[in-house]
PDB file of C-alpha atoms in Angstrom:
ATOM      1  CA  UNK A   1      56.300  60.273-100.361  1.00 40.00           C
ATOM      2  CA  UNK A   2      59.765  58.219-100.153  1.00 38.00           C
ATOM      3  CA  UNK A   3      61.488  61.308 -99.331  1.00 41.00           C
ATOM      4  CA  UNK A   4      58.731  62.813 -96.903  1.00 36.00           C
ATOM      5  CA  UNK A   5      59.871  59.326 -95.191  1.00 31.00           C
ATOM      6  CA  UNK A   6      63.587  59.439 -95.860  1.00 35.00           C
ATOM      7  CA  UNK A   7      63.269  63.168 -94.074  1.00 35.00           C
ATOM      8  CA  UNK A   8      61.383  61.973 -90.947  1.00 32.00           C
ATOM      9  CA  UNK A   9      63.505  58.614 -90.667  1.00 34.00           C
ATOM     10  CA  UNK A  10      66.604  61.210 -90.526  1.00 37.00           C
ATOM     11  CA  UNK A  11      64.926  63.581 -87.913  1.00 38.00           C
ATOM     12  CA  UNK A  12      64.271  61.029 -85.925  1.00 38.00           C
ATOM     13  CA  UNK A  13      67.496  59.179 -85.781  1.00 39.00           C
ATOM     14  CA  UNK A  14      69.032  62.496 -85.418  1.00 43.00           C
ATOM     15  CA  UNK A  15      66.558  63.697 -82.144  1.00 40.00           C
ATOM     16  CA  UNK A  16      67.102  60.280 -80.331  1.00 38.00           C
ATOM     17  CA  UNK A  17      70.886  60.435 -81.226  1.00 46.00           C
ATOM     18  CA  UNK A  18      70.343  63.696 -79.778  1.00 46.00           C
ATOM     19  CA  UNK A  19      68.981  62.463 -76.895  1.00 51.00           C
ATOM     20  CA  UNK A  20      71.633  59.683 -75.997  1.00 52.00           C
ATOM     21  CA  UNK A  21      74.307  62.203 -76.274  1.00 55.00           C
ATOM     22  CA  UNK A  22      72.128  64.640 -73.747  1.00 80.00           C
ATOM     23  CA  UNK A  23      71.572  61.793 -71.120  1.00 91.00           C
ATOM     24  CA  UNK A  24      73.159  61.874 -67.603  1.00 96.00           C
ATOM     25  CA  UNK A  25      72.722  60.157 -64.256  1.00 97.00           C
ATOM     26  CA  UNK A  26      74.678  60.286 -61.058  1.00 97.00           C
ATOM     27  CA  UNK A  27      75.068  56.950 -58.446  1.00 98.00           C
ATOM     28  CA  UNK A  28      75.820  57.663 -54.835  1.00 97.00           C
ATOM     29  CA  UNK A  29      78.208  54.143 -54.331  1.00 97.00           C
ATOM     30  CA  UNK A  30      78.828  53.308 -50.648  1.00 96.00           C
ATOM     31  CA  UNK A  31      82.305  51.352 -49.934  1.00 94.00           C
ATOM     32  CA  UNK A  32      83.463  49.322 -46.940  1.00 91.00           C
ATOM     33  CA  UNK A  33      85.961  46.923 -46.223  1.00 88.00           C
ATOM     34  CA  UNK A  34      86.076  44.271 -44.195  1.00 81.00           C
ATOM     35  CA  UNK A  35      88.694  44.404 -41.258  1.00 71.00           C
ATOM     36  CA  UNK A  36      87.996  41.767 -39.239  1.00 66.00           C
ATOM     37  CA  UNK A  37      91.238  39.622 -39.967  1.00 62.00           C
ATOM     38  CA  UNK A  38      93.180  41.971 -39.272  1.00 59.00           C
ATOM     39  CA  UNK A  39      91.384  43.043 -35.904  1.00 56.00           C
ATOM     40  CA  UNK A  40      91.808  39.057 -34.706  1.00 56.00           C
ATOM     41  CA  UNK A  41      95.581  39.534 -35.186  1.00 55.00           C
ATOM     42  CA  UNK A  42      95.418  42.486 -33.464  1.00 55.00           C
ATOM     43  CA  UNK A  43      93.573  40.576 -30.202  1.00 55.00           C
ATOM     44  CA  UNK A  44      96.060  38.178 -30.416  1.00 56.00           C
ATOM     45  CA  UNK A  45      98.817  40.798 -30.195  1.00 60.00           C
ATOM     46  CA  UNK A  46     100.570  40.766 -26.506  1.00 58.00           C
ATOM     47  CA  UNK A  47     102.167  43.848 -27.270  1.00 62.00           C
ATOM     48  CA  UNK A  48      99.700  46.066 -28.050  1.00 65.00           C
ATOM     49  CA  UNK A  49      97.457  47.940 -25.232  1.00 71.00           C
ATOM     50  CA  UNK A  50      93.983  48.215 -25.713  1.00 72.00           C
ATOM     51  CA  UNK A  51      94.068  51.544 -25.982  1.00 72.00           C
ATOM     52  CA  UNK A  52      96.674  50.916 -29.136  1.00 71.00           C
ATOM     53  CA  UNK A  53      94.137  48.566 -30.507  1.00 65.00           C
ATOM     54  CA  UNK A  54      91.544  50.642 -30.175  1.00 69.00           C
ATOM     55  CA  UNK A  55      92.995  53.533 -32.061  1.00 71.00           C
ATOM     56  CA  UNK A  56      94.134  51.515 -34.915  1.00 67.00           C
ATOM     57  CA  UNK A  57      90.486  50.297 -35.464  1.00 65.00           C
ATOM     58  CA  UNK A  58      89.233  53.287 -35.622  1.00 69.00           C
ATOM     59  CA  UNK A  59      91.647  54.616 -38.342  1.00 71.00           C
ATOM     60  CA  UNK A  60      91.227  51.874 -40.397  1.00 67.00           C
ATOM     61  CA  UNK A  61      87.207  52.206 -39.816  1.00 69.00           C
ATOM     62  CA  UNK A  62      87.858  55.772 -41.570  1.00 71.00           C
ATOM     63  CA  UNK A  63      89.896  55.042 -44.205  1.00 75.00           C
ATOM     64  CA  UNK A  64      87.349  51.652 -45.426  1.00 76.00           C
ATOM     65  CA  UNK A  65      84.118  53.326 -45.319  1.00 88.00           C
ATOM     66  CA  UNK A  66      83.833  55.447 -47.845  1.00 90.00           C
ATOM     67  CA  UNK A  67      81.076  57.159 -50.102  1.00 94.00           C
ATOM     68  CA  UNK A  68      81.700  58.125 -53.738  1.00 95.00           C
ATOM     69  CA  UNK A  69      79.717  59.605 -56.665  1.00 96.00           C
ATOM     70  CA  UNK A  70      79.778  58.561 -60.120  1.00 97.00           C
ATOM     71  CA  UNK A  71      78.369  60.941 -62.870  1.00 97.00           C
ATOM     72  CA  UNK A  72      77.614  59.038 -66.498  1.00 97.00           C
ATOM     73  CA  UNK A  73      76.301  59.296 -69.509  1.00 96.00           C
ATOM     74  CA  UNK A  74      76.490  57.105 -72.377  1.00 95.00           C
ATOM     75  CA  UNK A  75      79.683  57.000 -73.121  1.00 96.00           C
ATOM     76  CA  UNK A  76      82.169  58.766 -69.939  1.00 97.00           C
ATOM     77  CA  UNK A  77      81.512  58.831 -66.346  1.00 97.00           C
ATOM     78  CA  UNK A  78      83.247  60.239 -63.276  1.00 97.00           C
ATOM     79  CA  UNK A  79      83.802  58.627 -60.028  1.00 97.00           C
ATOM     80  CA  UNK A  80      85.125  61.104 -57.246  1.00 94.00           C
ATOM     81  CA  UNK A  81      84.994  60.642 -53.127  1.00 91.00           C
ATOM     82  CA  UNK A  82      82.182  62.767 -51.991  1.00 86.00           C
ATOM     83  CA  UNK A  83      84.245  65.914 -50.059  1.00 72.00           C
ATOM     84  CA  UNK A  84      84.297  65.659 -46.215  1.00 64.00           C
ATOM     85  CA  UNK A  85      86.922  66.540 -43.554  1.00 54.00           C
ATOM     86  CA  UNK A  86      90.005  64.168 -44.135  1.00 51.00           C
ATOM     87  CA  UNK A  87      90.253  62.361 -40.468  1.00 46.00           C
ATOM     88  CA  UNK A  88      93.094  60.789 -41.213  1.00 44.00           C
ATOM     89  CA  UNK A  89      95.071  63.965 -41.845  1.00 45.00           C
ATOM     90  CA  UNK A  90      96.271  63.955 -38.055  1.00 44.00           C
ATOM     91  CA  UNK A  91      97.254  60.409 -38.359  1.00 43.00           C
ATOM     92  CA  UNK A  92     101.146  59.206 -39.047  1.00 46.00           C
ATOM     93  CA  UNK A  93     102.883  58.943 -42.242  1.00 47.00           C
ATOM     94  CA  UNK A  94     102.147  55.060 -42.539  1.00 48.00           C
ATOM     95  CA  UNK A  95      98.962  55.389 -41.700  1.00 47.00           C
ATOM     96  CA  UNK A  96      98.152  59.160 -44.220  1.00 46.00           C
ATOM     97  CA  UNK A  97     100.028  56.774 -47.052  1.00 50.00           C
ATOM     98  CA  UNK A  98      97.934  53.441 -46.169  1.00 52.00           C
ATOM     99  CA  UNK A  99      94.777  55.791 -46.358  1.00 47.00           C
ATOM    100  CA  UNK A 100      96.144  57.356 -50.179  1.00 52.00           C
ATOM    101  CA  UNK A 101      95.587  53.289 -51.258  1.00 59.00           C
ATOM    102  CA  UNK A 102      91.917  53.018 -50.297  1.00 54.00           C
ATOM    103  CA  UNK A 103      90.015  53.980 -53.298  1.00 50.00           C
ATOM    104  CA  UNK A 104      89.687  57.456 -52.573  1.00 56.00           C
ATOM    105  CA  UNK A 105      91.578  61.137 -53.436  1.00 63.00           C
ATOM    106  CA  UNK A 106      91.461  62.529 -57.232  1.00 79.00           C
ATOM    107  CA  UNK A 107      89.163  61.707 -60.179  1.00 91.00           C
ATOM    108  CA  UNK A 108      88.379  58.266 -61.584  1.00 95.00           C
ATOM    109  CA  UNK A 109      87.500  59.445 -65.669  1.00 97.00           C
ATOM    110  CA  UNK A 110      86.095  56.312 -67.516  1.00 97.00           C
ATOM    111  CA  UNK A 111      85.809  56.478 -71.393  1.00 97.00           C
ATOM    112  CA  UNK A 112      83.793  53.286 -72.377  1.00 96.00           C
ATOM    113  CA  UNK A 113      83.674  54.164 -75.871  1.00 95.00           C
ATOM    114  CA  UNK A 114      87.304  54.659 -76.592  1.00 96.00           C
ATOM    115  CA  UNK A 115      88.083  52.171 -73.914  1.00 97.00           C
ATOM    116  CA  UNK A 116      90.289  54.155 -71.435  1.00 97.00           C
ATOM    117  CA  UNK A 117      90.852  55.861 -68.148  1.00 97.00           C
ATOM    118  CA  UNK A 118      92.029  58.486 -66.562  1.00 96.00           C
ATOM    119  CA  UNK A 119      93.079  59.121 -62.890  1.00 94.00           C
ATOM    120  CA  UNK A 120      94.441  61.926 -60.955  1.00 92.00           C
ATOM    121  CA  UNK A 121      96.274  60.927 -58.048  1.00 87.00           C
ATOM    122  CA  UNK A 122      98.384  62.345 -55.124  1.00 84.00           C
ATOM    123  CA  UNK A 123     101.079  60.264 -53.592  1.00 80.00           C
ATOM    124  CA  UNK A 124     103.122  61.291 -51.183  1.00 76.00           C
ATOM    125  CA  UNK A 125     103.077  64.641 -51.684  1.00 78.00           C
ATOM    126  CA  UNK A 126     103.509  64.273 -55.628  1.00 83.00           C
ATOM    127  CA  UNK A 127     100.711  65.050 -58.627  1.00 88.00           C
ATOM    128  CA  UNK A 128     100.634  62.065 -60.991  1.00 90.00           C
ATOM    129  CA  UNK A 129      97.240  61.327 -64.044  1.00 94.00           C
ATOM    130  CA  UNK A 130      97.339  57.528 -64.367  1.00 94.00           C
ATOM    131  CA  UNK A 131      96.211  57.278 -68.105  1.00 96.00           C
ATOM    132  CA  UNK A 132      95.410  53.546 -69.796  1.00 96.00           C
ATOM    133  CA  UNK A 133      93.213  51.161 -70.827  1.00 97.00           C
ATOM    134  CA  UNK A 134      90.164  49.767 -68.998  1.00 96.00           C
ATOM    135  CA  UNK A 135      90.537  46.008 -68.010  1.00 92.00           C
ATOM    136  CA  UNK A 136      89.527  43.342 -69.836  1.00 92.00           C
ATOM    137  CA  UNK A 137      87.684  41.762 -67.464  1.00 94.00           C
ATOM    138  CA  UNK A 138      86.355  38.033 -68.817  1.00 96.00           C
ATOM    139  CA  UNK A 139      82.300  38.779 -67.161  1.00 98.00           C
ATOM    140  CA  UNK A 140      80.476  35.711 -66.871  1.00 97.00           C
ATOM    141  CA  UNK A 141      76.417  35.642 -66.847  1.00 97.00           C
ATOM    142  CA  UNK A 142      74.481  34.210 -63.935  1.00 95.00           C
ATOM    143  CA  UNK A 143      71.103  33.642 -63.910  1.00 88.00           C
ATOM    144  CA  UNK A 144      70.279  35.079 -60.370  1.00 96.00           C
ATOM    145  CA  UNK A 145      68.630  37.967 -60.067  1.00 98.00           C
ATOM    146  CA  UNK A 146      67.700  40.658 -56.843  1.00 97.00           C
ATOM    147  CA  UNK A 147      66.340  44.320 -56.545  1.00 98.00           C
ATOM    148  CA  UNK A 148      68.875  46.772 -55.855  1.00 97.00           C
ATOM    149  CA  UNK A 149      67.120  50.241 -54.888  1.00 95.00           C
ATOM    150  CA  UNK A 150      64.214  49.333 -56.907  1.00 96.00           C
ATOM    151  CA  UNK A 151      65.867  48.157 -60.630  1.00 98.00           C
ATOM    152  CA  UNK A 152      66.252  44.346 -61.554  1.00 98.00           C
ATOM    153  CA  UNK A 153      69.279  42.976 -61.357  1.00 98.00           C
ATOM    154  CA  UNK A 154      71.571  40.109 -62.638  1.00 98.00           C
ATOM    155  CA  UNK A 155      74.342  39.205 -61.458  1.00 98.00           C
ATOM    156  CA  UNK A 156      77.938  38.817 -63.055  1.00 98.00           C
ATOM    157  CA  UNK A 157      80.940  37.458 -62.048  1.00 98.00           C
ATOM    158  CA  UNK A 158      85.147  37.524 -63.135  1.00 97.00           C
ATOM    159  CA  UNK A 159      88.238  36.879 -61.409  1.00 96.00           C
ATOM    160  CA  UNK A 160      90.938  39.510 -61.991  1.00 93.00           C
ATOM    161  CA  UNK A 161      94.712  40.300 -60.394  1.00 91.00           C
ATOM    162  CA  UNK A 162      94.095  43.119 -57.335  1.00 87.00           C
ATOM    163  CA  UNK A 163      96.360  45.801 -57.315  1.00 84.00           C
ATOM    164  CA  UNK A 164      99.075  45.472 -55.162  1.00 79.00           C
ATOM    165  CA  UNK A 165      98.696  49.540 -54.526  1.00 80.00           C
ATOM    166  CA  UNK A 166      95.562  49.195 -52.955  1.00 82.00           C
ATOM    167  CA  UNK A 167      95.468  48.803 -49.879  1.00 76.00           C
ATOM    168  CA  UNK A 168      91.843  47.302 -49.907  1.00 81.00           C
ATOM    169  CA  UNK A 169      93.398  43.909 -50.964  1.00 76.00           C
ATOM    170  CA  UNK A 170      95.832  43.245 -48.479  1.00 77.00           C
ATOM    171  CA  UNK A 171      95.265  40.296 -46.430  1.00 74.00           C
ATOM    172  CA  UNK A 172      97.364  39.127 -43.275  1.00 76.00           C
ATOM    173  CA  UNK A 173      99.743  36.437 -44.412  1.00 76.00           C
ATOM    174  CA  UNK A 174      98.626  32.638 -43.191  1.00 67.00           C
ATOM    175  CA  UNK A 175      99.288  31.933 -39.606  1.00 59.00           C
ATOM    176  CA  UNK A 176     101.918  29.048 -41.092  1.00 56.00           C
ATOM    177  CA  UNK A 177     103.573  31.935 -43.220  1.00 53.00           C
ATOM    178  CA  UNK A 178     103.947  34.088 -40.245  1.00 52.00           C
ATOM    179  CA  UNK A 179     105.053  31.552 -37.748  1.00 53.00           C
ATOM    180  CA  UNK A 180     107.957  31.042 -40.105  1.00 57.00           C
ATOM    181  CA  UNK A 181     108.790  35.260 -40.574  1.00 53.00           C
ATOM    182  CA  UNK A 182     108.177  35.495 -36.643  1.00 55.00           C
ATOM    183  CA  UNK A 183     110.895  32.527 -35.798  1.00 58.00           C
ATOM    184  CA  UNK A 184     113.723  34.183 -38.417  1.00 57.00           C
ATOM    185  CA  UNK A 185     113.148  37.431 -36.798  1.00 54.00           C
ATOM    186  CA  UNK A 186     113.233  35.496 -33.629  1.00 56.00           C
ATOM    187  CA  UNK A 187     116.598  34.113 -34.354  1.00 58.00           C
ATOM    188  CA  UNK A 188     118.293  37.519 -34.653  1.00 57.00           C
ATOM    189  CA  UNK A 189     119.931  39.887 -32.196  1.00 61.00           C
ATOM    190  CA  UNK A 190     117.541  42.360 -30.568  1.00 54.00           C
ATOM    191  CA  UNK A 191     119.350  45.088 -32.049  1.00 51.00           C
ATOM    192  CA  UNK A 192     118.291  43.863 -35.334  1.00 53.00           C
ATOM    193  CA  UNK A 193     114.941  43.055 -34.966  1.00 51.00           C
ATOM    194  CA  UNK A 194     111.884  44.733 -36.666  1.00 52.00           C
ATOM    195  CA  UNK A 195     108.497  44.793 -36.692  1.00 49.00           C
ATOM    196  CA  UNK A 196     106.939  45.984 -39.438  1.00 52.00           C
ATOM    197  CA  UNK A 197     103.359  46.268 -40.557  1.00 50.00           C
ATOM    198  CA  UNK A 198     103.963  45.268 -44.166  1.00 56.00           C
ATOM    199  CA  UNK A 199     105.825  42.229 -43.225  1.00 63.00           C
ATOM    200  CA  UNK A 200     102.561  40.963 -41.903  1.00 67.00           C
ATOM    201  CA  UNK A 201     100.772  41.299 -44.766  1.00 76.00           C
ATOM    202  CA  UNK A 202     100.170  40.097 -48.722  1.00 82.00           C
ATOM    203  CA  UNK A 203      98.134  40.154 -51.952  1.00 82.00           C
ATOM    204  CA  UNK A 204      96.300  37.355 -53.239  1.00 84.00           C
ATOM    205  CA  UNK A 205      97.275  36.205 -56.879  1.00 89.00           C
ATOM    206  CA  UNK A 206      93.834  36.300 -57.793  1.00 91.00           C
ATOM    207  CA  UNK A 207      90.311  37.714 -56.431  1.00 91.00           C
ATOM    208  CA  UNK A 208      86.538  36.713 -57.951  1.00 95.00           C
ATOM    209  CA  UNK A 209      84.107  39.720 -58.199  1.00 96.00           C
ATOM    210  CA  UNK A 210      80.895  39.666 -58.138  1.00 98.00           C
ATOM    211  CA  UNK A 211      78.807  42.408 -59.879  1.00 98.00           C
ATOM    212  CA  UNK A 212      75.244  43.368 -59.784  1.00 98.00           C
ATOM    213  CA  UNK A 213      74.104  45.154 -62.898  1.00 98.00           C
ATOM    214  CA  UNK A 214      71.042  46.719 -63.966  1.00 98.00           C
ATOM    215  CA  UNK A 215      69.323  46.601 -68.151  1.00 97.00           C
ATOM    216  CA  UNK A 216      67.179  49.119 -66.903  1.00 97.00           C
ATOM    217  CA  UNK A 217      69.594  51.676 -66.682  1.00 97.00           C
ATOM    218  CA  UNK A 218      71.461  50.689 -70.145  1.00 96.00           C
ATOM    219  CA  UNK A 219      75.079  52.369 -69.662  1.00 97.00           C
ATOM    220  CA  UNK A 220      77.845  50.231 -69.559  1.00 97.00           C
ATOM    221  CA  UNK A 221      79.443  52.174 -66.434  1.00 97.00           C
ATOM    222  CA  UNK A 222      80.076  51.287 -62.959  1.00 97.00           C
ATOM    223  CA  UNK A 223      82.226  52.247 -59.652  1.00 97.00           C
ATOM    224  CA  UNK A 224      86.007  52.605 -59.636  1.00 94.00           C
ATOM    225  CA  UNK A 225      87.405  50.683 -62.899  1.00 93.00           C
ATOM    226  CA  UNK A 226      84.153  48.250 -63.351  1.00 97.00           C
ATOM    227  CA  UNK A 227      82.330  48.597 -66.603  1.00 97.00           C
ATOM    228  CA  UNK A 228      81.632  45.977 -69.419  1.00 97.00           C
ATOM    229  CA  UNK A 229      78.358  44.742 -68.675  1.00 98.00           C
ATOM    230  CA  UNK A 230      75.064  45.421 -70.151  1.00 97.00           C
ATOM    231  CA  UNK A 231      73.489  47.742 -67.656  1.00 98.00           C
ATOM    232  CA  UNK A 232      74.471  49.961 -65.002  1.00 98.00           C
ATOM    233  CA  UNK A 233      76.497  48.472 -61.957  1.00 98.00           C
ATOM    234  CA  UNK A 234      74.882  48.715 -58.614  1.00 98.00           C
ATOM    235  CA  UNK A 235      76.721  46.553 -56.330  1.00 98.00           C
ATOM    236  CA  UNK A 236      80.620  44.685 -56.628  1.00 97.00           C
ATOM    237  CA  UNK A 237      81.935  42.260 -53.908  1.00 96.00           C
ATOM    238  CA  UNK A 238      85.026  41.051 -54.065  1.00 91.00           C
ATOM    239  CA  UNK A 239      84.806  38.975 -51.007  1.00 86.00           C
ATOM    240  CA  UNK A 240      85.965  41.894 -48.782  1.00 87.00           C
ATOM    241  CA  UNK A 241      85.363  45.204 -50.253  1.00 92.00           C
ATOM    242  CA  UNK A 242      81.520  46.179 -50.930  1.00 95.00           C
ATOM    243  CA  UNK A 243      80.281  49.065 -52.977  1.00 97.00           C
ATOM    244  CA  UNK A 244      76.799  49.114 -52.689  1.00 98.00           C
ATOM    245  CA  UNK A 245      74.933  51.792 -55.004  1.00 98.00           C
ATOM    246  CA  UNK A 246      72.266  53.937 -52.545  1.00 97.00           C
ATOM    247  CA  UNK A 247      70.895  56.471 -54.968  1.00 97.00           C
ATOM    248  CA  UNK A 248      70.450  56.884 -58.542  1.00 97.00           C
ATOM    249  CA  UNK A 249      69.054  60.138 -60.136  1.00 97.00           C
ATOM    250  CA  UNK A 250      68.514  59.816 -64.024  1.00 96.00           C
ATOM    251  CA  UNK A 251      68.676  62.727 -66.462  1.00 94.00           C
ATOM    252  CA  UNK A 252      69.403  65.833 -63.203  1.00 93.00           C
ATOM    253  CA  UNK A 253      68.643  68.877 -63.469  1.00 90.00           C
ATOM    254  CA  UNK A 254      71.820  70.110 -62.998  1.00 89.00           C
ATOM    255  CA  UNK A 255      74.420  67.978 -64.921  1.00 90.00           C
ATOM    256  CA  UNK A 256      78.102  67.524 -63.847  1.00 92.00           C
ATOM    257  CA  UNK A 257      81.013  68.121 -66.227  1.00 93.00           C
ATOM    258  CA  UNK A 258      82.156  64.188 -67.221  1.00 96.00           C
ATOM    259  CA  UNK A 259      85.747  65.499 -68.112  1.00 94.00           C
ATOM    260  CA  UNK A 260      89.183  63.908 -67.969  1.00 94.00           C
ATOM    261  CA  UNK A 261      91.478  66.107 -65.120  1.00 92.00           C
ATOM    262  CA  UNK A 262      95.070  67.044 -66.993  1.00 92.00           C
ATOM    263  CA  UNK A 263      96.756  67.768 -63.486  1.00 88.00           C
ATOM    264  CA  UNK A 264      99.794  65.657 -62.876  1.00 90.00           C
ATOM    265  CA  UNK A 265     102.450  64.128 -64.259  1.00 91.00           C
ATOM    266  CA  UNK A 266     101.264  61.240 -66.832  1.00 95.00           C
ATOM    267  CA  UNK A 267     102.070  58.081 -66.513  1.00 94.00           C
ATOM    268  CA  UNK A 268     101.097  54.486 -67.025  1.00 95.00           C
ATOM    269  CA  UNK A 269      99.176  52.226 -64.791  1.00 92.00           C
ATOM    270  CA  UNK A 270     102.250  49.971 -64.424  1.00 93.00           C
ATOM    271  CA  UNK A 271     104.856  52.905 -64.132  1.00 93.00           C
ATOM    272  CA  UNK A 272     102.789  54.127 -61.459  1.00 91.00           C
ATOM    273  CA  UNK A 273     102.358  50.860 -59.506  1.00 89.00           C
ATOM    274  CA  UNK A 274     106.031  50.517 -59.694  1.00 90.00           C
ATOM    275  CA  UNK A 275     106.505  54.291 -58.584  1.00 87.00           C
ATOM    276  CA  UNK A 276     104.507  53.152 -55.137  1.00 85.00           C
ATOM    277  CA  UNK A 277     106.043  50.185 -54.333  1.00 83.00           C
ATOM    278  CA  UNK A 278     109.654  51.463 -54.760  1.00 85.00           C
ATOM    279  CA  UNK A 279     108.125  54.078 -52.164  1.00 80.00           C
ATOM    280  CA  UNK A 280     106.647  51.744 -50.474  1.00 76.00           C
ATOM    281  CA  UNK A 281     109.723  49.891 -49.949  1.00 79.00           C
ATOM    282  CA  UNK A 282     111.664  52.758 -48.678  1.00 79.00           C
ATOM    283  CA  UNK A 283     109.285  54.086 -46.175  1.00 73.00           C
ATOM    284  CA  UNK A 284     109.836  50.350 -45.029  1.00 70.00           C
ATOM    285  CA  UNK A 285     113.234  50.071 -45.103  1.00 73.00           C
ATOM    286  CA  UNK A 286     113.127  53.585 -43.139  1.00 73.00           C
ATOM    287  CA  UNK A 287     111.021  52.424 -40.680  1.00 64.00           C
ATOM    288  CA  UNK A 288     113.075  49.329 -40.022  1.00 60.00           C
ATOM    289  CA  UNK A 289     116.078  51.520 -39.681  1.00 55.00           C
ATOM    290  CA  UNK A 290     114.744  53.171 -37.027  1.00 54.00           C
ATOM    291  CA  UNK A 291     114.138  50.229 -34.767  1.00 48.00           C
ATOM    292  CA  UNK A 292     110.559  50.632 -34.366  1.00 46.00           C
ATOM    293  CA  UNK A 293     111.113  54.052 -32.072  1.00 46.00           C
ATOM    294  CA  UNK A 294     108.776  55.890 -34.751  1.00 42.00           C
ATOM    295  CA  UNK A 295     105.874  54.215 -34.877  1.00 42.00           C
ATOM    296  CA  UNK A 296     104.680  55.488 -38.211  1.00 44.00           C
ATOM    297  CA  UNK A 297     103.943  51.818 -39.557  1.00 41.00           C
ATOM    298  CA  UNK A 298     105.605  49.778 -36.586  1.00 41.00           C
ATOM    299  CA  UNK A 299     102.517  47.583 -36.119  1.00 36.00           C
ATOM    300  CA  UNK A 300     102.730  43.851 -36.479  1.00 36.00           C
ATOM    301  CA  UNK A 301      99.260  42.411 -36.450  1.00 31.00           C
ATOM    302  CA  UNK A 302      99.678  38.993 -34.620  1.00 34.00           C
ATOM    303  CA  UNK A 303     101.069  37.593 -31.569  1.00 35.00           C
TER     304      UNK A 303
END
């Protein structure tokens, strides 16, 4: 009888493990950005037409709302842009390199198990997999709770350093900040004056998140690099960017491949943020050079 017992005990751990290994479900994740700081600088801007204005917002409109798909199981998931017509591919080189630093392009490969990522990215014209290790991030427990697309949620918060790579965290510098880059650029001769777009501009040391996570669908995945909590993520705010889960389908009947892309040259997370900014830096100092002729990211949001 004990090993009739011992037999089924093993079958059974062996189907469920089975099972766990089997299950799948995709999240369609909706993202926007707020941009309504930087569209008050840009009313308070003398030298720039409406019709400037105008076009500006609706580029930036394009490059914050986006909608991704993330494919999980227990273990890995995949977070990709859903495919549509790029409408920022007619737009200028600041504005096509802005839109690269928005969340979007490549394959976002989360191993929760081993603890790792993988990304494939394109920048400026150059192949690059990002590999490392997930963030840390210190999740603290709240007791509220809401109903996100039907499943219970709790909500979870954690501050954390943004990238200063994505675009989504740039802020407009304070107005006292400005004043004080405005007068020293004020002081010089007109042929050395510049206005550039990233001189307006900065990253916050820190930013708080807050998640919405569901038990009900027990995967520790999430959008972009969010994981670490005890249910599936549905919703992350970090006081500017949403992304808003607005379908879940559990177990598909068609199931996505949840594998790591190899395209690209590897590199680390910091190597690669340093790789961007030194670009970064020359497509300013480019830019500047040219005395503001160009255009490409000649736009000084403020007065």
């Amino acid at each position: 009888m004990k090993k009739i017992i011992l037999v089924l005990a093993f079958t059974a751990f062996g189907y469920f493990s089975s099972q766990a290994q089997e299950f799948q479900g995709m999240a369609v994740y909706e993202s926007k950005t707020s941009t309504s700081d930087f569209k008050t600088r840009m009313e308070g801007n003398k030298n720039m037409t409406p019709d400037m204005q105008k076009m500006i917002e609706e580029r930036m409109k394009k490059m914050f709302e986006k909608t991704f798909v993330l494919n999980f199981n227990k273990s890995a998931s995949i977070y990709k842009e859903e495919e549509k017509l790029d409408a920022t591919a007619q737009a200028g080189g600041g504005m096509r390199m802005m839109s690269s630093m928005t969340g979007g392009g490549g394959t976002h490969y989360k191993n929760v198990k081993e603890k790792t990522y993988i990304i494939d990215k394109e920048f400026m014209g150059k192949e690059f997999l990002v590999k490392d290790s997930l963030p840390n991030l210190q999740w603290k427990m709240e007791g509220e709770t809401r109903v996100i697309g039907g499943y219970t949620c709790y909500k979870a918060t954690a501050v954390k350093v943004p990238s200063a790579t994505d675009f989504r965290n740039f802020r407009p510098k304070k107005e006292e900040d400005k004043k004080e880059a405005d007068k020293k650029e004020a002081d010089k001769p007109a042929a050395e004056k510049k206005t550039n777009f990233m001189d307006a501009i900065e990253v916050p040391k820190e930013v708080t998140i807050t998640a919405w996570y569901t038990p009900e669908i027990p995967v520790s995945q999430g959008p972009e690099g969010y994981w670490g909590l005890p249910g599936l993520i549905l919703e992350v705010n970090d006081g500017k960017t949403i992304i808003l889960c607005s379908k879940v389908v559990l177990n598909p009947k068609e199931k996505a491949e949840i594998k790591a892309s190899t395209k690209g040259k590897v590199i680390s997370q910091k190597e690669y943020d340093e790789a961007v900014v030194k670009k970064m830096e020359e497509f300013r100092e480019m830019n500047q050079g040219r005395g503001g002729k160009d255009g490409g990211m000649q736009i000084r949001f403020g007065g």
